[in-house]
Amino acid sequence: MALKVLSSLDTAKIQYYHFKAIIIAGMGLFTDAYDLFCIPPIMKLIGSVYYADPAHDQQVPALVTSAMGAIALLGTVIGQLVFGRLGDLLGRRKVYVFALLIMVFSSVGCGFSMGRGRTCVLLNLGLFRFSLGIGIGGDYPLSATIMSEFANKRTRGGFIAAVFSMQGFGILASSTVTMVVCAVFNSASGYPKKPSPEMVDLAWRFILMMGAIPAGLTCYWRMMMPETPRYTALVEKNVAQAAEDMRKVLRVPMSPIPEDQDYDKKDPMTPNASANPASSSDYPLLSKEFLARHGRDLFSCALAWFLVDVVFYSNNFFQSRIYGPRYLPLHNKNAYEEAFHVAKLQAILAICSAIPGYFAAVFFIDRIGRVRIQIGGFFFMAIVLFAIGIPYYSYWDRHAKAGFMFLYALTFFFSNFGPNTTTFIVPAELFPARFRSTCHGISGAAGKLGAIVGVVAFKWACPHNYHQLGIRMGVSLVLLGLVSLVGCVTTYLFTRETMGRSLEENENEDQASGCGTGWGLVRHFSFTRCSPPKLCANNEVADG
């Protein structure tokens, strides 16, 4: 049986602190999206300053753009692995603020990338974006784990999805700030006069430094957050403190529970088997027993995240190339206008498709379930990418802009109302408390490796020859569709439903139902899967 203090947490009503936690945890994802997705328009400004020679015609080489995106993603991989592990060893709260501070100082540092020449400036910018990626990576596993461990089991998926949805508002904020800064600087430069390189150089630095503001505003509130009750009770073995923290922040009336007090008095290195069966053996991370119990879950989470990020980040970095000059005419535009139009289309896509996708995920995640949403998202992404990619050069080059942009927007909608959100949620629900943020970090790191694959592929898909661009872009979109189909199949084969169960029930399912967390490849290759839990009308798990 589970600890009663955790049972009380699973049945706690939705309260003000839950929404406060969404904002506090979500602001890291907000900053993440702001800093990662402001790069496409900023590259237009950097190109006009540092690539103004005739050989480059104010266009940053695709290799440099890819490297600037990949270096931040590489930092994210390291941050997810390091901070994910530290979150389990030292506690979520102790390292949570540190990750945010890295993001704040790195965002400011990006704006102060100094140097006498192009190479020096870009190297400094790359260094700060690498450290920014480390902070962003650290925020992923900690935000998801903290929200999952504070939420009740009926609305846990919606709360974690709401945290992740702040990414959509971060994309919108980066586009809005870019448009405002470009409009102000363009006006101040005496448009239609050609803007001075010094002013353009100041503009992109200002945009990057603005990313430090939302993260900095939440530092105090993160420092004031208590440790999560589950970490305190299950890892630190201090049930009394967990109950006290719940009473303070969630206003859950807690009185001393004899059973839980007995749990407190036991040797911290000897967990109570009756209280938490799946933790009854003190097996280490990545041991044979760990892999037997949780190997398939870790594999499924990492693989799904890898596949979706190949598509998601490719889509974002390809963006101005996918809709191309046919949909975003930039002839006779100065640097501010080019960056403004790229940011404007990003904002339109965020408002019309990305953010609605996040909202749909928040609303349906605890009604439909994670697995169904992930399979559906992958499937419809594949269909839309095929519809865009196969006739990319032969049909879309000569026909309506509206139809193309509608289909392209759908890829973002089904990504967010699909695997982009569910891959963030599921790893925070499947693993024991003492491995939870570590496994989330490993899954997320696999995802960012997929993102690096997508960003590096950007160089191949962006030749200077327009005819080659059409052919290569069509092939790239079809390949992304195939990746989505692989994600659909692997989700069906390997991913376990977590809707409606407590975190401890998800962890213990292999012993409770024989539908385990071990590999079980023969069972899954025969296309039989664990069924989602049967829910009563109030979304509680039904007995039997």
XYZ file of C-alpha atoms in Angstrom:
544
model
C 0.000 0.000 0.000
C 1.143 3.571 -0.659
C 2.066 6.027 2.050
C -1.046 7.800 3.284
C 0.627 11.167 2.965
C 1.029 10.501 -0.775
C -2.513 9.199 -1.066
C -3.674 12.528 0.337
C -1.595 14.310 -2.266
C -3.132 12.214 -5.060
C -6.651 13.165 -3.990
C -5.950 16.828 -3.109
C -8.226 19.381 -4.739
C -6.947 21.816 -7.340
C -5.701 24.883 -5.496
C -4.021 28.233 -6.057
C -0.565 26.741 -5.500
C -0.972 24.401 -8.467
C -1.438 27.366 -10.796
C 1.401 29.249 -9.122
C 3.641 26.218 -9.692
C 2.650 26.161 -13.378
C 3.893 29.735 -13.795
C 7.063 29.211 -11.738
C 7.983 25.960 -13.491
C 6.733 27.090 -16.885
C 8.834 30.236 -16.987
C 11.916 28.116 -17.629
C 10.198 26.566 -20.679
C 9.110 30.083 -21.698
C 12.732 31.267 -21.606
C 13.855 28.096 -23.358
C 11.548 28.730 -26.316
C 12.369 32.445 -26.408
C 16.116 31.851 -26.615
C 16.065 28.870 -28.989
C 13.505 30.195 -31.467
C 14.634 33.798 -31.731
C 17.661 32.642 -33.718
C 16.086 32.541 -37.252
C 15.190 36.271 -37.354
C 18.363 37.247 -35.481
C 20.436 35.517 -38.150
C 18.981 38.018 -40.633
C 20.331 40.888 -38.522
C 23.711 39.231 -37.959
C 24.015 38.561 -41.685
C 23.580 42.236 -42.552
C 26.375 43.213 -40.125
C 28.981 40.455 -40.417
C 28.255 39.020 -43.881
C 27.786 42.229 -45.855
C 30.526 41.345 -48.378
C 29.457 40.505 -51.943
C 30.396 36.850 -51.517
C 27.694 36.357 -48.879
C 25.190 39.090 -49.845
C 24.179 39.604 -46.178
C 23.176 35.940 -45.804
C 24.608 33.906 -42.935
C 25.888 30.583 -44.334
C 23.684 27.616 -43.536
C 26.631 25.971 -41.777
C 26.897 28.874 -39.326
C 23.140 28.930 -38.706
C 23.130 25.193 -38.093
C 26.131 25.443 -35.762
C 24.501 28.235 -33.765
C 21.414 26.113 -33.231
C 23.309 22.880 -32.623
C 25.671 24.373 -30.023
C 22.746 25.443 -27.823
C 21.139 22.021 -28.246
C 24.403 20.300 -27.325
C 24.451 22.322 -24.118
C 20.858 21.272 -23.534
C 21.844 17.597 -23.799
C 24.539 18.065 -21.155
C 22.241 20.116 -18.916
C 19.492 17.502 -19.012
C 21.847 14.690 -18.076
C 23.720 16.578 -15.347
C 20.843 18.438 -13.712
C 18.515 15.468 -14.091
C 20.919 13.351 -12.056
C 21.594 16.123 -9.524
C 17.843 16.531 -9.051
C 17.671 12.943 -7.772
C 20.864 13.086 -5.718
C 20.546 16.528 -4.096
C 16.846 17.302 -4.390
C 14.768 19.098 -6.984
C 14.651 22.445 -5.215
C 18.392 22.775 -4.535
C 19.420 22.640 -8.183
C 16.296 24.230 -9.674
C 17.343 27.814 -8.940
C 20.883 27.185 -10.169
C 19.624 26.112 -13.604
C 17.570 29.293 -13.852
C 20.520 31.497 -12.875
C 22.622 29.933 -15.645
C 19.873 30.843 -18.105
C 19.719 34.443 -16.844
C 23.462 35.115 -16.982
C 23.893 33.313 -20.297
C 21.090 35.318 -21.922
C 22.783 38.532 -20.839
C 26.146 37.148 -21.970
C 24.775 36.464 -25.461
C 24.103 40.172 -25.807
C 27.645 41.013 -24.730
C 29.355 38.775 -27.296
C 32.306 41.019 -27.980
C 35.092 40.922 -30.517
C 36.857 42.851 -33.231
C 35.753 40.659 -36.072
C 33.081 38.271 -37.257
C 34.809 35.109 -36.073
C 35.417 36.387 -32.556
C 31.848 37.642 -32.108
C 30.297 34.400 -33.351
C 32.607 32.267 -31.192
C 31.648 34.287 -28.111
C 27.981 34.031 -29.035
C 28.323 30.282 -29.507
C 30.007 29.915 -26.104
C 27.223 31.781 -24.309
C 24.560 29.870 -26.202
C 26.222 26.635 -25.134
C 26.024 27.687 -21.464
C 22.461 28.880 -22.063
C 21.646 25.422 -23.391
C 23.019 23.862 -20.199
C 20.633 25.968 -18.115
C 17.723 25.223 -20.428
C 18.520 21.510 -20.337
C 18.611 21.545 -16.549
C 15.186 23.113 -16.430
C 13.442 20.391 -18.454
C 13.650 17.385 -16.084
C 13.273 19.500 -12.948
C 10.178 21.393 -14.117
C 8.399 18.240 -15.282
C 9.318 16.263 -12.159
C 8.356 19.029 -9.733
C 4.969 19.521 -11.366
C 4.265 15.786 -11.511
C 5.141 15.333 -7.834
C 2.912 18.197 -6.660
C -0.121 17.337 -8.828
C -2.987 14.976 -8.025
C -3.440 11.939 -10.237
C -6.662 13.101 -11.907
C -5.252 16.323 -13.364
C -1.512 15.607 -13.345
C -1.218 15.360 -17.134
C -3.037 18.652 -17.651
C -0.791 20.455 -15.167
C 2.436 19.152 -16.730
C 1.085 19.998 -20.187
C 0.262 23.506 -18.956
C 3.870 23.924 -17.816
C 5.058 22.801 -21.238
C 2.571 25.073 -23.003
C 4.575 28.054 -21.769
C 6.952 27.124 -24.583
C 4.341 28.333 -27.058
C 4.089 31.696 -25.316
C 7.893 31.885 -25.325
C 7.911 31.475 -29.116
C 5.245 34.177 -29.403
C 7.156 36.488 -27.041
C 10.413 36.110 -28.973
C 8.610 36.950 -32.225
C 6.806 39.905 -30.659
C 9.954 41.346 -29.084
C 11.822 40.918 -32.366
C 9.085 42.713 -34.305
C 8.902 45.592 -31.810
C 12.676 46.045 -31.629
C 13.038 45.905 -35.416
C 10.195 48.372 -35.946
C 11.607 50.822 -33.382
C 15.184 50.599 -34.662
C 14.019 50.843 -38.281
C 12.081 53.992 -37.498
C 14.959 55.461 -35.483
C 17.404 54.826 -38.331
C 15.448 57.199 -40.558
C 13.769 54.660 -42.852
C 13.985 54.389 -45.861
C 17.649 55.166 -45.277
C 19.911 52.147 -45.042
C 20.382 51.247 -41.357
C 23.861 51.590 -39.914
C 25.661 48.323 -39.009
C 26.238 49.635 -35.479
C 22.499 50.030 -34.855
C 21.672 46.610 -36.339
C 24.406 45.077 -34.183
C 22.814 46.655 -31.108
C 19.324 45.419 -32.076
C 20.086 41.682 -32.125
C 21.998 41.931 -28.850
C 19.054 43.667 -27.212
C 16.643 40.963 -28.410
C 18.812 38.214 -26.910
C 19.261 39.988 -23.562
C 15.504 40.441 -23.201
C 15.293 36.668 -22.709
C 16.830 37.086 -19.249
C 13.888 39.101 -17.899
C 11.180 36.402 -17.490
C 13.678 33.940 -16.001
C 15.049 36.561 -13.613
C 11.568 37.470 -12.386
C 10.905 33.922 -11.171
C 14.206 33.367 -9.329
C 12.793 34.498 -5.987
C 9.718 32.263 -6.227
C 11.823 29.240 -7.093
C 13.980 29.861 -4.020
C 10.832 29.948 -1.893
C 9.435 26.668 -3.235
C 9.558 23.730 -0.797
C 10.976 20.374 -1.801
C 8.386 18.149 -3.440
C 6.494 15.941 -0.944
C 7.304 12.784 -2.865
C 11.038 13.436 -2.854
C 10.960 14.312 0.840
C 8.921 11.222 1.764
C 10.320 8.578 -0.592
C 13.942 9.620 -1.102
C 14.818 11.595 2.024
C 12.495 9.360 4.123
C 11.127 12.365 6.031
C 7.378 11.839 5.924
C 6.676 14.329 8.706
C 8.370 17.108 6.743
C 6.508 16.078 3.579
C 3.217 16.336 5.467
C 4.187 19.741 6.842
C 5.102 21.034 3.381
C 1.794 19.804 2.001
C -0.075 21.514 4.806
C 1.660 24.819 4.074
C 1.529 25.044 0.316
C -1.488 22.904 -0.581
C -3.488 23.519 2.598
C -4.086 19.797 2.959
C -5.004 19.066 6.619
C -2.419 16.543 7.769
C -2.173 14.931 11.191
C 0.537 12.499 12.294
C -0.131 9.079 10.771
C 1.261 6.202 12.857
C 2.000 4.105 9.767
C 3.907 6.947 8.135
C 5.725 7.775 11.360
C 6.985 4.201 11.468
C 8.236 4.660 7.908
C 10.107 7.750 9.082
C 11.970 5.821 11.778
C 13.323 3.119 9.491
C 16.853 3.118 8.206
C 16.876 5.590 5.283
C 18.768 3.054 3.196
C 16.110 0.393 3.753
C 12.848 1.471 2.131
C 9.604 -0.014 3.405
C 8.632 -2.702 0.939
C 4.976 -2.534 1.870
C 4.939 1.207 1.400
C 6.588 1.235 -1.958
C 7.122 -2.197 -3.468
C 8.975 -1.109 -6.556
C 11.618 0.535 -4.386
C 12.023 -2.461 -2.071
C 15.378 -3.317 -3.634
C 18.099 -0.728 -3.477
C 19.181 -1.333 -7.047
C 21.372 1.323 -8.709
C 20.648 3.289 -11.845
C 21.136 1.342 -15.105
C 21.748 -1.918 -13.229
C 20.337 -5.186 -14.558
C 17.383 -4.922 -12.184
C 16.757 -1.316 -13.205
C 16.760 -2.303 -16.875
C 14.518 -5.288 -16.181
C 11.982 -3.078 -14.400
C 12.272 0.181 -16.316
C 14.390 -0.466 -19.403
C 11.547 -0.612 -21.891
C 9.945 2.524 -20.476
C 13.222 4.437 -20.699
C 13.758 3.167 -24.244
C 10.244 4.146 -25.340
C 10.464 7.622 -23.810
C 13.909 8.332 -25.278
C 13.042 6.989 -28.736
C 9.756 8.895 -29.014
C 11.411 12.129 -27.875
C 14.284 11.627 -30.346
C 11.890 11.124 -33.252
C 9.594 14.037 -32.510
C 12.483 16.464 -32.023
C 13.982 15.505 -35.382
C 10.708 16.685 -36.929
C 9.910 19.581 -34.576
C 13.280 21.327 -34.705
C 13.758 20.664 -38.403
C 10.391 22.278 -39.012
C 11.371 25.340 -37.008
C 14.839 25.796 -38.450
C 13.611 25.092 -41.999
C 10.747 27.531 -41.512
C 11.810 30.468 -43.680
C 13.113 28.012 -46.302
C 9.980 25.867 -46.341
C 7.620 28.695 -47.176
C 10.462 30.370 -49.100
C 10.386 33.562 -51.125
C 6.985 32.622 -52.569
C 5.343 33.155 -49.181
C 7.679 35.691 -47.607
C 8.897 38.143 -50.263
C 12.001 39.918 -48.982
C 13.178 41.687 -52.126
C 14.487 45.215 -51.548
C 14.065 44.861 -47.791
C 16.586 46.034 -45.250
C 17.785 43.851 -42.355
C 15.134 45.100 -39.932
C 12.334 44.359 -42.402
C 13.661 40.884 -43.164
C 13.881 39.976 -39.478
C 10.470 41.576 -38.867
C 8.763 39.480 -41.551
C 10.381 36.232 -40.405
C 9.303 36.980 -36.809
C 5.816 37.972 -37.964
C 5.219 34.647 -39.663
C 6.572 32.831 -36.593
C 4.072 34.764 -34.461
C 1.189 33.925 -36.797
C 2.052 30.235 -36.698
C 2.353 30.356 -32.899
C -1.041 32.035 -32.472
C -2.919 30.011 -35.075
C -1.455 26.540 -34.609
C 1.232 26.045 -31.954
C -0.576 27.581 -28.961
C -3.977 26.024 -29.837
C -2.166 22.679 -30.034
C -0.800 23.157 -26.524
C -4.255 24.121 -25.232
C -5.818 21.050 -26.857
C -3.217 18.875 -25.134
C -3.953 20.468 -21.746
C -7.677 19.873 -22.170
C -7.600 16.317 -23.552
C -4.508 14.742 -21.979
C -6.418 13.431 -18.941
C -9.450 12.483 -21.018
C -8.020 10.693 -24.058
C -4.724 9.534 -22.572
C -1.067 10.031 -23.433
C -0.640 7.084 -25.801
C -3.623 7.873 -28.029
C -2.629 11.533 -28.311
C 0.966 10.628 -29.121
C -0.003 8.087 -31.784
C -2.547 10.471 -33.302
C -0.099 13.363 -33.324
C 2.611 11.368 -35.054
C 0.118 9.985 -37.599
C -1.403 13.318 -38.619
C 2.040 14.971 -38.723
C 3.088 12.300 -41.218
C -0.008 12.795 -43.378
C 0.441 16.578 -43.500
C 4.178 16.381 -44.193
C 3.522 13.999 -47.106
C 0.837 16.359 -48.442
C 3.331 19.233 -48.375
C 6.489 17.391 -49.367
C 5.485 15.122 -52.243
C 4.097 17.934 -54.478
C 6.366 20.634 -52.942
C 8.042 21.659 -56.195
C 5.524 20.410 -58.757
C 2.300 21.765 -57.230
C 2.832 24.169 -54.346
C 5.222 26.308 -56.367
C 2.342 27.356 -58.620
C -0.752 27.263 -56.435
C -2.484 28.993 -53.549
C -0.433 30.241 -50.630
C -3.305 29.787 -48.194
C -3.606 26.029 -48.670
C 0.103 25.469 -48.205
C 0.320 27.617 -45.086
C -2.768 25.937 -43.607
C -1.193 22.499 -43.997
C 2.150 23.734 -42.709
C 0.442 25.190 -39.624
C -1.184 21.810 -38.975
C 2.241 20.239 -38.493
C 2.776 22.494 -35.463
C -0.740 21.891 -34.145
C -0.441 18.095 -34.227
C 3.102 18.217 -32.910
C 1.951 20.092 -29.806
C -1.363 18.258 -29.548
C 0.716 15.131 -29.810
C 4.239 13.882 -29.192
C 5.935 17.227 -28.505
C 3.833 17.499 -25.322
C 3.399 13.842 -24.368
C 7.132 13.118 -24.537
C 7.605 15.807 -21.880
C 4.872 14.330 -19.663
C 5.332 10.557 -19.738
C 8.940 10.352 -18.433
C 7.858 12.335 -15.360
C 5.229 9.684 -14.546
C 6.790 6.269 -15.128
C 9.890 6.028 -12.934
C 10.574 5.749 -9.175
C 11.090 8.990 -7.271
C 14.808 8.364 -6.784
C 15.328 7.983 -10.565
C 12.571 10.234 -11.888
C 14.441 13.387 -12.908
C 17.447 11.331 -14.077
C 15.295 9.264 -16.457
C 13.482 12.363 -17.637
C 16.868 13.942 -18.330
C 18.056 10.887 -20.280
C 14.857 10.897 -22.353
C 15.109 14.627 -23.001
C 18.795 14.356 -23.908
C 17.892 11.737 -26.520
C 15.314 14.177 -27.847
C 17.831 16.983 -28.168
C 20.206 14.646 -29.998
C 17.354 14.206 -32.471
C 17.022 17.987 -32.622
C 20.725 18.276 -33.463
C 20.212 15.797 -36.303
C 17.403 17.998 -37.608
C 19.371 21.226 -37.286
C 22.455 19.808 -38.989
C 20.245 18.508 -41.803
C 19.233 22.151 -42.309
C 22.541 22.751 -44.112
C 21.887 20.007 -46.668
C 18.352 21.237 -47.349
C 19.410 24.835 -48.024
C 21.416 25.066 -51.256
C 21.672 28.420 -52.990
C 20.158 27.093 -56.231
C 16.376 27.543 -56.106
C 15.585 24.441 -58.194
C 17.773 22.332 -55.935
C 16.070 23.906 -52.915
C 12.645 22.775 -54.115
C 13.767 19.205 -54.753
C 15.778 18.864 -51.535
C 13.082 20.469 -49.407
C 10.445 18.128 -50.815
C 12.642 15.119 -50.063
C 13.350 16.451 -46.559
C 9.651 16.870 -45.774
C 8.870 13.356 -46.978
C 11.682 11.995 -44.796
C 10.244 13.877 -41.817
C 6.896 12.266 -42.575
C 8.522 8.837 -42.522
C 10.153 9.659 -39.178
C 6.699 10.539 -37.857
C 5.316 7.180 -39.023
C 8.152 5.402 -37.199
C 7.178 7.344 -34.079
C 3.572 6.260 -34.486
C 4.530 2.574 -34.688
C 7.074 2.614 -31.870
C 4.624 4.415 -29.588
C 2.071 1.665 -30.175
C 4.627 -1.059 -29.514
C 6.432 0.297 -26.484
C 4.726 3.223 -24.710
C 2.658 2.569 -21.592
C -0.453 4.548 -20.641
C -0.131 6.516 -17.387
C -3.468 8.355 -17.294
C -5.478 8.159 -14.081
C -2.842 6.355 -12.012
C -0.738 7.698 -9.197
C 2.992 7.885 -9.757
C 3.463 4.942 -7.399
C 0.885 2.854 -9.292
C 2.709 3.525 -12.572
C 5.968 2.523 -10.941
C 4.516 -0.677 -9.455
C 2.450 -1.813 -12.434
C 4.779 -4.661 -13.363
C 4.135 -6.368 -10.030
C 0.498 -5.348 -9.682
C -0.777 -6.484 -13.060
C 1.943 -8.474 -14.789
C 1.950 -5.869 -17.558
C 5.377 -4.814 -16.654
C 8.076 -2.364 -17.209
C 10.481 -5.053 -18.367
C 11.291 -5.359 -22.023
C 8.689 -7.958 -23.006
C 9.581 -7.649 -26.689
C 7.826 -10.855 -27.747
C 4.604 -9.658 -26.193
C 4.825 -6.280 -27.935
C 5.874 -7.586 -31.296
C 2.735 -9.737 -31.178
C 0.798 -6.431 -30.999
C -0.782 -6.932 -27.579
C -0.512 -3.975 -25.247
C -1.314 -2.967 -21.713
C -4.748 -1.392 -21.620
C -5.318 2.070 -20.183
C -6.826 2.086 -16.688
C -10.586 1.906 -16.431
C -11.861 5.212 -15.144
C -14.974 5.976 -13.191
C -17.064 9.039 -13.964
C -14.882 11.157 -11.676
C -11.693 10.004 -13.435
C -10.659 7.770 -10.531
C -9.129 4.410 -11.367
C -11.716 1.677 -11.025
C -10.942 -1.418 -8.967
C -10.442 -4.617 -10.919
